[in-house]
Amino acid sequence: MPDFFADRWQDLSPLAQDALWLVLLLLPAVITGLIVIWGFRPQALVGALLWRFRWTNLTFVFLIAISIGIGVGLIAQERGLRKGTARAAEKFDLIVAAPGSEITMMFAAVYLQPSDVPLLGGEIYNEIATHDDVDLAAPIAFGDSYLSSPVVGTTPQFVTHLAGNLAEGKLFAGSGEAVAGSRVDLKLGETFEPAHGIGDSAEEDAHAGHALTIVGRMPPTGSPWDKAILVPVESVWEVHGLTNGHGPERQTQIGPPFDADYFPGTPAILVHANELWANYALRSEFTRDDTMAFFPGAVLAQLHALMGDIRQIMSVMAVLTQVLVTAGVLTGLIALARLFSRRLALLRALGAPGRFVFAVVWSYAATLIVLGSAVGLGVGWIAVDVISSIVTARTDILVMATLDWPEFHLIAGFVSLTVLLALLPAFMAMSRNIITDLRA
């Protein structure tokens, strides 16, 4: 029998599964409501209570809404950040670097996080670049900056591979030219002098006299490369007093081929194979004692798996936080019920059954919970946009998070759980002594 239901479940489309799961999560709340109000019509009295204590009720709704909105907004960011990081790394098929940490090198070469790593020599570069299965082998040399923008040395072919056609201007064709990312605050024709290093430790005047001119601008890529300034790798070598990768007869050349004897070294090499299957062969071939080849996507998948675990923890914490907030609200409702306990006692003295009082108090509490959850959904939509913009500004990775089925499921589970908890103040109100409340 379990196999039968499992097979039927698998036959459903993902949309149908999500919708059905939402209904199942809401079902306890609906069933509880039907049982509690069966045979009674407490709506009019509940409406009167909501209006009579409207400001207090609005406070309760506001607390629940803020708790839900911020909770689902934070959880949705994990999915948005996962998509954003994957989108930022999609152009980096295979990275070859010196042996070390794949995660460190991925953050350095793909996400432009400052890191001190060993260099690969010219013989290794030429071995990769001249391989029959390699369509593009681009050196990626980092370590300099201008203000908050990393300055990265590479080849014109890499710029085309990364961004396609430029948004304006042209590719760099000389060692004094540069291409700016879409978010770099430099206009075409403006010049700058790169600093040695990145961040607070950067030496601003280390490369004085080596001015570079912006000749092109890339379109937005949704990655940290939007804040980067791309220059010829020859320029990076020259500004540090090294040979520029070419022999004396080709000193003005920009881009490959490079002369191994004049190749100062590069921290990483982006490799793009001419066939998809060849990437795996290249990774195997260049994973050896002197080189490390890895797929950034595979490393990212491992980090995403960790983020998935973190998401589960965040989801549990969000639910617990919301339950604690609602528990506080329910405690307030118990105190609030004492304010109109005399009215409820009068109803019971006039012949209203205890179940009717139970239905009124429960419906009153459930209404606040449902209203708070509905408003919280709207708060969540706003929170997602606000948090996404903050994360994007802090990480330089375009994060476009939206509320989706997991957040709807979380809210539905929260509603059912707290509606069941609302039975407690209803039971306490029904159990109060009529005579004592009438004399109050």
GROMACS .gro file of C-alpha atoms in nm:
model
  440
    1MET     CA    1   0.000   0.000   0.000
    2PRO     CA    2   0.275   0.254   0.079
    3ASP     CA    3   0.431   0.180  -0.259
    4PHE     CA    4   0.099   0.258  -0.426
    5PHE     CA    5   0.081   0.606  -0.269
    6ALA     CA    6   0.450   0.666  -0.339
    7ASP     CA    7   0.396   0.581  -0.707
    8ARG     CA    8   0.090   0.808  -0.728
    9TRP     CA    9   0.289   1.088  -0.566
   10GLN     CA   10   0.571   1.051  -0.816
   11ASP     CA   11   0.319   1.064  -1.101
   12LEU     CA   12   0.219   1.417  -0.997
   13SER     CA   13   0.389   1.721  -1.146
   14PRO     CA   14   0.615   1.929  -0.917
   15LEU     CA   15   0.351   2.204  -0.912
   16ALA     CA   16   0.081   1.957  -0.808
   17GLN     CA   17   0.308   1.812  -0.539
   18ASP     CA   18   0.381   2.155  -0.394
   19ALA     CA   19   0.013   2.255  -0.401
   20LEU     CA   20  -0.097   1.928  -0.241
   21TRP     CA   21   0.170   1.958   0.027
   22LEU     CA   22   0.045   2.311   0.105
   23VAL     CA   23  -0.310   2.178   0.144
   24LEU     CA   24  -0.191   1.898   0.372
   25LEU     CA   25  -0.004   2.145   0.593
   26LEU     CA   26  -0.314   2.365   0.625
   27LEU     CA   27  -0.546   2.071   0.679
   28PRO     CA   28  -0.494   2.044   1.061
   29ALA     CA   29  -0.592   2.408   1.103
   30VAL     CA   30  -0.902   2.367   0.885
   31ILE     CA   31  -1.014   2.046   1.060
   32THR     CA   32  -0.958   2.203   1.402
   33GLY     CA   33  -1.164   2.505   1.303
   34LEU     CA   34  -1.452   2.292   1.174
   35ILE     CA   35  -1.459   2.085   1.492
   36VAL     CA   36  -1.440   2.385   1.726
   37ILE     CA   37  -1.716   2.596   1.566
   38TRP     CA   38  -1.938   2.303   1.462
   39GLY     CA   39  -2.297   2.398   1.549
   40PHE     CA   40  -2.214   2.758   1.650
   41ARG     CA   41  -2.188   3.097   1.482
   42PRO     CA   42  -1.929   3.295   1.680
   43GLN     CA   43  -1.839   3.528   1.394
   44ALA     CA   44  -2.043   3.828   1.511
   45LEU     CA   45  -1.906   3.821   1.863
   46VAL     CA   46  -1.551   3.765   1.736
   47GLY     CA   47  -1.589   4.066   1.508
   48ALA     CA   48  -1.704   4.276   1.803
   49LEU     CA   49  -1.405   4.169   2.009
   50LEU     CA   50  -1.168   4.247   1.723
   51TRP     CA   51  -1.311   4.597   1.692
   52ARG     CA   52  -1.338   4.661   2.066
   53PHE     CA   53  -0.967   4.585   2.121
   54ARG     CA   54  -0.852   4.686   1.773
   55TRP     CA   55  -0.526   4.856   1.871
   56THR     CA   56  -0.416   4.567   2.086
   57ASN     CA   57  -0.518   4.327   1.811
   58LEU     CA   58  -0.318   4.524   1.555
   59THR     CA   59  -0.014   4.498   1.780
   60PHE     CA   60  -0.050   4.120   1.794
   61VAL     CA   61  -0.096   4.099   1.417
   62PHE     CA   62   0.207   4.321   1.366
   63LEU     CA   63   0.429   4.102   1.587
   64ILE     CA   64   0.328   3.785   1.403
   65ALA     CA   65   0.369   3.953   1.061
   66ILE     CA   66   0.718   4.083   1.137
   67SER     CA   67   0.828   3.744   1.270
   68ILE     CA   68   0.702   3.561   0.963
   69GLY     CA   69   0.816   3.824   0.712
   70ILE     CA   70   1.175   3.840   0.833
   71GLY     CA   71   1.193   3.462   0.877
   72VAL     CA   72   1.083   3.371   0.526
   73GLY     CA   73   1.280   3.663   0.381
   74LEU     CA   74   1.604   3.530   0.527
   75ILE     CA   75   1.534   3.172   0.423
   76ALA     CA   76   1.457   3.277   0.065
   77GLN     CA   77   1.800   3.441   0.045
   78GLU     CA   78   1.972   3.104   0.062
   79ARG     CA   79   1.802   2.998  -0.260
   80GLY     CA   80   1.869   3.334  -0.424
   81LEU     CA   81   2.234   3.329  -0.320
   82ARG     CA   82   2.272   2.973  -0.449
   83LYS     CA   83   2.135   3.074  -0.789
   84GLY     CA   84   2.345   3.390  -0.793
   85THR     CA   85   2.671   3.213  -0.715
   86ALA     CA   86   2.596   2.946  -0.976
   87ARG     CA   87   2.523   3.212  -1.237
   88ALA     CA   88   2.848   3.393  -1.152
   89ALA     CA   89   3.049   3.071  -1.200
   90GLU     CA   90   2.884   2.940  -1.516
   91LYS     CA   91   3.152   3.084  -1.748
   92PHE     CA   92   3.432   2.915  -1.556
   93ASP     CA   93   3.430   2.563  -1.696
   94LEU     CA   94   3.767   2.444  -1.566
   95ILE     CA   95   4.034   2.613  -1.354
   96VAL     CA   96   4.396   2.501  -1.346
   97ALA     CA   97   4.615   2.629  -1.063
   98ALA     CA   98   4.902   2.523  -0.842
   99PRO     CA   99   4.816   2.245  -0.595
  100GLY     CA  100   4.629   2.369  -0.290
  101SER     CA  101   4.276   2.438  -0.175
  102GLU     CA  102   4.013   2.423  -0.448
  103ILE     CA  103   3.778   2.640  -0.244
  104THR     CA  104   4.042   2.909  -0.189
  105MET     CA  105   4.132   2.915  -0.557
  106MET     CA  106   3.768   2.922  -0.663
  107PHE     CA  107   3.698   3.221  -0.442
  108ALA     CA  108   4.010   3.395  -0.578
  109ALA     CA  109   3.970   3.321  -0.951
  110VAL     CA  110   3.591   3.319  -0.985
  111TYR     CA  111   3.471   3.553  -0.710
  112LEU     CA  112   3.784   3.773  -0.693
  113GLN     CA  113   3.840   3.732  -0.319
  114PRO     CA  114   4.194   3.839  -0.222
  115SER     CA  115   4.427   3.542  -0.175
  116ASP     CA  116   4.799   3.475  -0.187
  117VAL     CA  117   4.853   3.168  -0.406
  118PRO     CA  118   5.148   3.014  -0.597
  119LEU     CA  119   5.203   3.081  -0.967
  120LEU     CA  120   5.203   2.851  -1.270
  121GLY     CA  121   5.496   2.888  -1.509
  122GLY     CA  122   5.508   2.937  -1.884
  123GLU     CA  123   5.577   2.574  -1.972
  124ILE     CA  124   5.261   2.460  -1.795
  125TYR     CA  125   5.060   2.737  -1.956
  126ASN     CA  126   5.181   2.647  -2.304
  127GLU     CA  127   5.115   2.279  -2.238
  128ILE     CA  128   4.755   2.366  -2.161
  129ALA     CA  129   4.709   2.628  -2.433
  130THR     CA  130   4.844   2.401  -2.708
  131HIS     CA  131   4.643   2.097  -2.602
  132ASP     CA  132   4.430   1.957  -2.884
  133ASP     CA  133   4.111   1.970  -2.673
  134VAL     CA  134   4.157   2.326  -2.544
  135ASP     CA  135   3.971   2.607  -2.715
  136LEU     CA  136   4.066   2.881  -2.469
  137ALA     CA  137   4.338   2.902  -2.203
  138ALA     CA  138   4.334   3.243  -2.035
  139PRO     CA  139   4.570   3.347  -1.754
  140ILE     CA  140   4.400   3.521  -1.462
  141ALA     CA  141   4.644   3.744  -1.270
  142PHE     CA  142   4.508   3.928  -0.968
  143GLY     CA  143   4.651   4.121  -0.676
  144ASP     CA  144   4.616   4.489  -0.776
  145SER     CA  145   4.320   4.720  -0.732
  146TYR     CA  146   4.179   5.064  -0.791
  147LEU     CA  147   3.968   5.195  -0.502
  148SER     CA  148   3.724   4.906  -0.436
  149SER     CA  149   3.770   4.747  -0.780
  150PRO     CA  150   4.011   4.456  -0.830
  151VAL     CA  151   4.241   4.493  -1.129
  152VAL     CA  152   4.275   4.160  -1.310
  153GLY     CA  153   4.520   4.079  -1.585
  154THR     CA  154   4.400   3.846  -1.859
  155THR     CA  155   4.356   3.824  -2.236
  156PRO     CA  156   4.105   3.982  -2.477
  157GLN     CA  157   3.968   3.633  -2.547
  158PHE     CA  158   3.876   3.593  -2.181
  159VAL     CA  159   3.681   3.920  -2.182
  160THR     CA  160   3.480   3.801  -2.481
  161HIS     CA  161   3.424   3.462  -2.319
  162LEU     CA  162   3.310   3.620  -1.992
  163ALA     CA  163   3.086   3.900  -2.117
  164GLY     CA  164   3.029   3.852  -2.490
  165ASN     CA  165   3.000   4.179  -2.680
  166LEU     CA  166   3.098   4.489  -2.487
  167ALA     CA  167   2.828   4.733  -2.380
  168GLU     CA  168   3.042   5.020  -2.509
  169GLY     CA  169   3.390   5.086  -2.635
  170LYS     CA  170   3.638   4.822  -2.749
  171LEU     CA  171   3.863   4.550  -2.613
  172PHE     CA  172   4.205   4.650  -2.484
  173ALA     CA  173   4.471   4.629  -2.754
  174GLY     CA  174   4.771   4.776  -2.570
  175SER     CA  175   4.931   4.741  -2.229
  176GLY     CA  176   4.801   5.085  -2.125
  177GLU     CA  177   4.433   5.007  -2.193
  178ALA     CA  178   4.164   4.850  -1.976
  179VAL     CA  179   3.804   4.729  -1.987
  180ALA     CA  180   3.581   4.819  -1.693
  181GLY     CA  181   3.305   4.611  -1.540
  182SER     CA  182   2.951   4.742  -1.558
  183ARG     CA  183   2.959   4.876  -1.198
  184VAL     CA  184   3.303   5.041  -1.209
  185ASP     CA  185   3.279   5.415  -1.152
  186LEU     CA  186   3.508   5.510  -1.440
  187LYS     CA  187   3.400   5.645  -1.778
  188LEU     CA  188   3.548   5.568  -2.118
  189GLY     CA  189   3.862   5.774  -2.169
  190GLU     CA  190   3.933   5.818  -1.797
  191THR     CA  191   4.272   5.707  -1.663
  192PHE     CA  192   4.375   5.555  -1.331
  193GLU     CA  193   4.681   5.417  -1.159
  194PRO     CA  194   4.639   5.075  -0.996
  195ALA     CA  195   4.741   5.017  -0.635
  196HIS     CA  196   4.943   4.714  -0.529
  197GLY     CA  197   4.725   4.491  -0.314
  198ILE     CA  198   4.358   4.504  -0.226
  199GLY     CA  199   4.169   4.667   0.059
  200ASP     CA  200   4.320   4.850   0.353
  201SER     CA  201   4.666   4.704   0.292
  202ALA     CA  202   4.685   4.832  -0.069
  203GLU     CA  203   4.989   5.045  -0.154
  204GLU     CA  204   4.836   5.334  -0.346
  205ASP     CA  205   5.159   5.476  -0.491
  206ALA     CA  206   5.336   5.146  -0.563
  207HIS     CA  207   5.264   5.171  -0.936
  208ALA     CA  208   5.284   5.547  -0.978
  209GLY     CA  209   5.344   5.648  -1.337
  210HIS     CA  210   5.176   5.337  -1.483
  211ALA     CA  211   4.845   5.491  -1.587
  212LEU     CA  212   4.578   5.287  -1.761
  213THR     CA  213   4.295   5.420  -1.978
  214ILE     CA  214   3.941   5.277  -1.986
  215VAL     CA  215   3.860   5.191  -2.348
  216GLY     CA  216   3.560   4.960  -2.302
  217ARG     CA  217   3.289   4.849  -2.063
  218MET     CA  218   3.139   4.504  -2.016
  219PRO     CA  219   2.765   4.445  -1.987
  220PRO     CA  220   2.633   4.334  -1.647
  221THR     CA  221   2.723   3.974  -1.563
  222GLY     CA  222   2.566   3.953  -1.217
  223SER     CA  223   2.902   3.855  -1.069
  224PRO     CA  224   3.193   4.020  -0.883
  225TRP     CA  225   3.347   4.081  -1.225
  226ASP     CA  226   3.103   4.372  -1.263
  227LYS     CA  227   3.323   4.560  -1.012
  228ALA     CA  228   3.649   4.447  -1.172
  229ILE     CA  229   3.880   4.627  -1.414
  230LEU     CA  230   4.026   4.391  -1.674
  231VAL     CA  231   4.366   4.476  -1.818
  232PRO     CA  232   4.613   4.290  -2.041
  233VAL     CA  233   4.805   4.038  -1.836
  234GLU     CA  234   5.116   4.187  -1.999
  235SER     CA  235   5.033   4.513  -1.819
  236VAL     CA  236   5.022   4.341  -1.479
  237TRP     CA  237   5.362   4.184  -1.539
  238GLU     CA  238   5.518   4.504  -1.668
  239VAL     CA  239   5.390   4.718  -1.382
  240HIS     CA  240   5.563   4.481  -1.139
  241GLY     CA  241   5.891   4.507  -1.328
  242LEU     CA  242   5.868   4.163  -1.491
  243THR     CA  243   5.892   4.046  -1.849
  244ASN     CA  244   5.564   4.066  -2.037
  245GLY     CA  245   5.536   3.709  -2.158
  246HIS     CA  246   5.672   3.775  -2.508
  247GLY     CA  247   6.019   3.765  -2.660
  248PRO     CA  248   6.210   4.081  -2.755
  249GLU     CA  249   6.073   4.074  -3.109
  250ARG     CA  250   5.708   4.075  -2.983
  251GLN     CA  251   5.718   4.319  -2.695
  252THR     CA  252   5.404   4.505  -2.808
  253GLN     CA  253   5.190   4.195  -2.856
  254ILE     CA  254   4.878   4.153  -2.643
  255GLY     CA  255   4.745   3.806  -2.571
  256PRO     CA  256   4.864   3.456  -2.669
  257PRO     CA  257   5.079   3.292  -2.775
  258PHE     CA  258   5.318   3.347  -2.486
  259ASP     CA  259   5.686   3.260  -2.474
  260ALA     CA  260   5.753   3.022  -2.184
  261ASP     CA  261   6.097   3.175  -2.124
  262TYR     CA  262   5.944   3.521  -2.073
  263PHE     CA  263   5.626   3.409  -1.890
  264PRO     CA  264   5.649   3.540  -1.529
  265GLY     CA  265   5.365   3.319  -1.402
  266THR     CA  266   4.994   3.335  -1.333
  267PRO     CA  267   4.788   3.230  -1.029
  268ALA     CA  268   4.519   3.058  -1.234
  269ILE     CA  269   4.430   2.957  -1.588
  270LEU     CA  270   4.074   2.942  -1.715
  271VAL     CA  271   4.035   2.648  -1.952
  272HIS     CA  272   3.747   2.614  -2.198
  273ALA     CA  273   3.742   2.288  -2.393
  274ASN     CA  274   3.615   2.256  -2.749
  275GLU     CA  275   3.387   1.971  -2.638
  276LEU     CA  276   3.200   1.920  -2.313
  277TRP     CA  277   3.336   1.570  -2.257
  278ALA     CA  278   3.691   1.698  -2.299
  279ASN     CA  279   3.666   1.897  -1.975
  280TYR     CA  280   3.671   1.574  -1.776
  281ALA     CA  281   3.972   1.443  -1.966
  282LEU     CA  282   4.154   1.774  -1.912
  283ARG     CA  283   4.075   1.774  -1.541
  284SER     CA  284   4.217   1.424  -1.511
  285GLU     CA  285   4.525   1.507  -1.717
  286PHE     CA  286   4.614   1.826  -1.530
  287THR     CA  287   4.547   1.695  -1.181
  288ARG     CA  288   4.900   1.594  -1.090
  289ASP     CA  289   5.190   1.684  -0.864
  290ASP     CA  290   5.257   2.029  -1.012
  291THR     CA  291   4.903   2.134  -1.111
  292MET     CA  292   4.550   2.119  -0.974
  293ALA     CA  293   4.252   2.114  -1.212
  294PHE     CA  294   3.896   2.144  -1.083
  295PHE     CA  295   3.544   2.235  -1.188
  296PRO     CA  296   3.424   2.545  -0.996
  297GLY     CA  297   3.071   2.415  -1.043
  298ALA     CA  298   3.155   2.092  -0.860
  299VAL     CA  299   3.318   2.280  -0.572
  300LEU     CA  300   3.020   2.514  -0.561
  301ALA     CA  301   2.784   2.216  -0.545
  302GLN     CA  302   2.962   2.101  -0.230
  303LEU     CA  303   2.919   2.445  -0.076
  304HIS     CA  304   2.554   2.448  -0.183
  305ALA     CA  305   2.504   2.114  -0.008
  306LEU     CA  306   2.640   2.277   0.307
  307MET     CA  307   2.412   2.574   0.249
  308GLY     CA  308   2.124   2.330   0.217
  309ASP     CA  309   2.201   2.200   0.565
  310ILE     CA  310   2.220   2.556   0.689
  311ARG     CA  311   1.883   2.623   0.524
  312GLN     CA  312   1.728   2.338   0.722
  313ILE     CA  313   1.870   2.482   1.042
  314MET     CA  314   1.747   2.830   0.949
  315SER     CA  315   1.401   2.691   0.872
  316VAL     CA  316   1.379   2.522   1.212
  317MET     CA  317   1.504   2.838   1.383
  318ALA     CA  318   1.252   3.048   1.191
  319VAL     CA  319   0.966   2.819   1.293
  320LEU     CA  320   1.080   2.818   1.655
  321THR     CA  321   1.111   3.196   1.652
  322GLN     CA  322   0.764   3.233   1.508
  323VAL     CA  323   0.620   2.985   1.757
  324LEU     CA  324   0.786   3.174   2.042
  325VAL     CA  325   0.640   3.501   1.913
  326THR     CA  326   0.299   3.341   1.881
  327ALA     CA  327   0.334   3.186   2.226
  328GLY     CA  328   0.392   3.538   2.353
  329VAL     CA  329   0.088   3.656   2.161
  330LEU     CA  330  -0.121   3.371   2.300
  331THR     CA  331  -0.005   3.461   2.650
  332GLY     CA  332  -0.121   3.813   2.578
  333LEU     CA  333  -0.451   3.676   2.457
  334ILE     CA  334  -0.494   3.488   2.782
  335ALA     CA  335  -0.444   3.816   2.967
  336LEU     CA  336  -0.671   3.993   2.722
  337ALA     CA  337  -0.939   3.729   2.769
  338ARG     CA  338  -0.950   3.828   3.135
  339LEU     CA  339  -1.053   4.178   3.029
  340PHE     CA  340  -1.369   4.047   2.870
  341SER     CA  341  -1.411   3.749   3.103
  342ARG     CA  342  -1.713   3.918   3.265
  343ARG     CA  343  -1.884   3.940   2.926
  344LEU     CA  344  -1.812   3.574   2.857
  345ALA     CA  345  -1.933   3.479   3.204
  346LEU     CA  346  -2.254   3.674   3.142
  347LEU     CA  347  -2.307   3.478   2.820
  348ARG     CA  348  -2.269   3.154   3.006
  349ALA     CA  349  -2.501   3.275   3.283
  350LEU     CA  350  -2.764   3.352   3.020
  351GLY     CA  351  -2.738   2.994   2.897
  352ALA     CA  352  -2.462   2.994   2.638
  353PRO     CA  353  -2.285   2.658   2.649
  354GLY     CA  354  -1.920   2.640   2.746
  355ARG     CA  355  -1.836   2.515   2.397
  356PHE     CA  356  -1.966   2.841   2.255
  357VAL     CA  357  -1.727   3.040   2.476
  358PHE     CA  358  -1.452   2.799   2.369
  359ALA     CA  359  -1.538   2.860   2.002
  360VAL     CA  360  -1.542   3.239   2.046
  361VAL     CA  361  -1.202   3.260   2.218
  362TRP     CA  362  -1.041   3.011   1.978
  363SER     CA  363  -1.186   3.185   1.670
  364TYR     CA  364  -1.065   3.519   1.804
  365ALA     CA  365  -0.710   3.387   1.851
  366ALA     CA  366  -0.711   3.197   1.520
  367THR     CA  367  -0.823   3.510   1.336
  368LEU     CA  368  -0.529   3.709   1.472
  369ILE     CA  369  -0.291   3.428   1.374
  370VAL     CA  370  -0.426   3.400   1.021
  371LEU     CA  371  -0.432   3.777   0.972
  372GLY     CA  372  -0.076   3.806   1.104
  373SER     CA  373   0.039   3.528   0.872
  374ALA     CA  374  -0.128   3.690   0.571
  375VAL     CA  375   0.027   4.028   0.648
  376GLY     CA  376   0.357   3.849   0.717
  377LEU     CA  377   0.349   3.712   0.364
  378GLY     CA  378   0.335   4.069   0.234
  379VAL     CA  379   0.614   4.173   0.472
  380GLY     CA  380   0.813   3.877   0.341
  381TRP     CA  381   0.786   3.999  -0.018
  382ILE     CA  382   0.926   4.338   0.090
  383ALA     CA  383   1.192   4.183   0.314
  384VAL     CA  384   1.316   3.961   0.031
  385ASP     CA  385   1.380   4.260  -0.195
  386VAL     CA  386   1.547   4.462   0.080
  387ILE     CA  387   1.770   4.177   0.199
  388SER     CA  388   1.856   4.080  -0.161
  389SER     CA  389   1.976   4.433  -0.235
  390ILE     CA  390   2.190   4.429   0.081
  391VAL     CA  391   2.341   4.088  -0.001
  392THR     CA  392   2.408   4.198  -0.359
  393ALA     CA  393   2.584   4.513  -0.241
  394ARG     CA  394   2.795   4.321   0.012
  395THR     CA  395   2.893   4.026  -0.211
  396ASP     CA  396   2.886   4.182  -0.561
  397ILE     CA  397   2.684   3.876  -0.664
  398LEU     CA  398   2.346   3.955  -0.814
  399VAL     CA  399   2.091   3.794  -0.581
  400MET     CA  400   1.732   3.790  -0.703
  401ALA     CA  401   1.549   3.601  -0.430
  402THR     CA  402   1.173   3.550  -0.437
  403LEU     CA  403   0.926   3.374  -0.211
  404ASP     CA  404   0.844   3.030  -0.342
  405TRP     CA  405   0.670   2.711  -0.234
  406PRO     CA  406   0.913   2.631   0.053
  407GLU     CA  407   0.827   2.963   0.219
  408PHE     CA  408   0.453   2.907   0.162
  409HIS     CA  409   0.488   2.563   0.318
  410LEU     CA  410   0.670   2.713   0.614
  411ILE     CA  411   0.391   2.966   0.673
  412ALA     CA  412   0.123   2.698   0.634
  413GLY     CA  413   0.295   2.475   0.889
  414PHE     CA  414   0.327   2.771   1.123
  415VAL     CA  415  -0.045   2.853   1.093
  416SER     CA  416  -0.152   2.496   1.170
  417LEU     CA  417   0.082   2.464   1.466
  418THR     CA  418  -0.012   2.793   1.628
  419VAL     CA  419  -0.384   2.742   1.564
  420LEU     CA  420  -0.355   2.419   1.762
  421LEU     CA  421  -0.174   2.609   2.037
  422ALA     CA  422  -0.465   2.855   2.041
  423LEU     CA  423  -0.678   2.578   2.191
  424LEU     CA  424  -0.503   2.645   2.523
  425PRO     CA  425  -0.635   3.000   2.592
  426ALA     CA  426  -0.977   2.889   2.466
  427PHE     CA  427  -0.981   2.599   2.712
  428MET     CA  428  -0.869   2.827   2.997
  429ALA     CA  429  -1.145   3.078   2.917
  430MET     CA  430  -1.406   2.802   2.914
  431SER     CA  431  -1.282   2.666   3.246
  432ARG     CA  432  -1.308   2.993   3.439
  433ASN     CA  433  -1.553   3.016   3.728
  434ILE     CA  434  -1.870   3.198   3.623
  435ILE     CA  435  -1.954   3.339   3.970
  436THR     CA  436  -1.602   3.474   4.020
  437ASP     CA  437  -1.601   3.644   3.678
  438LEU     CA  438  -1.947   3.796   3.731
  439ARG     CA  439  -1.834   3.948   4.062
  440ALA     CA  440  -1.512   4.084   3.909
   0.00000   0.00000   0.00000
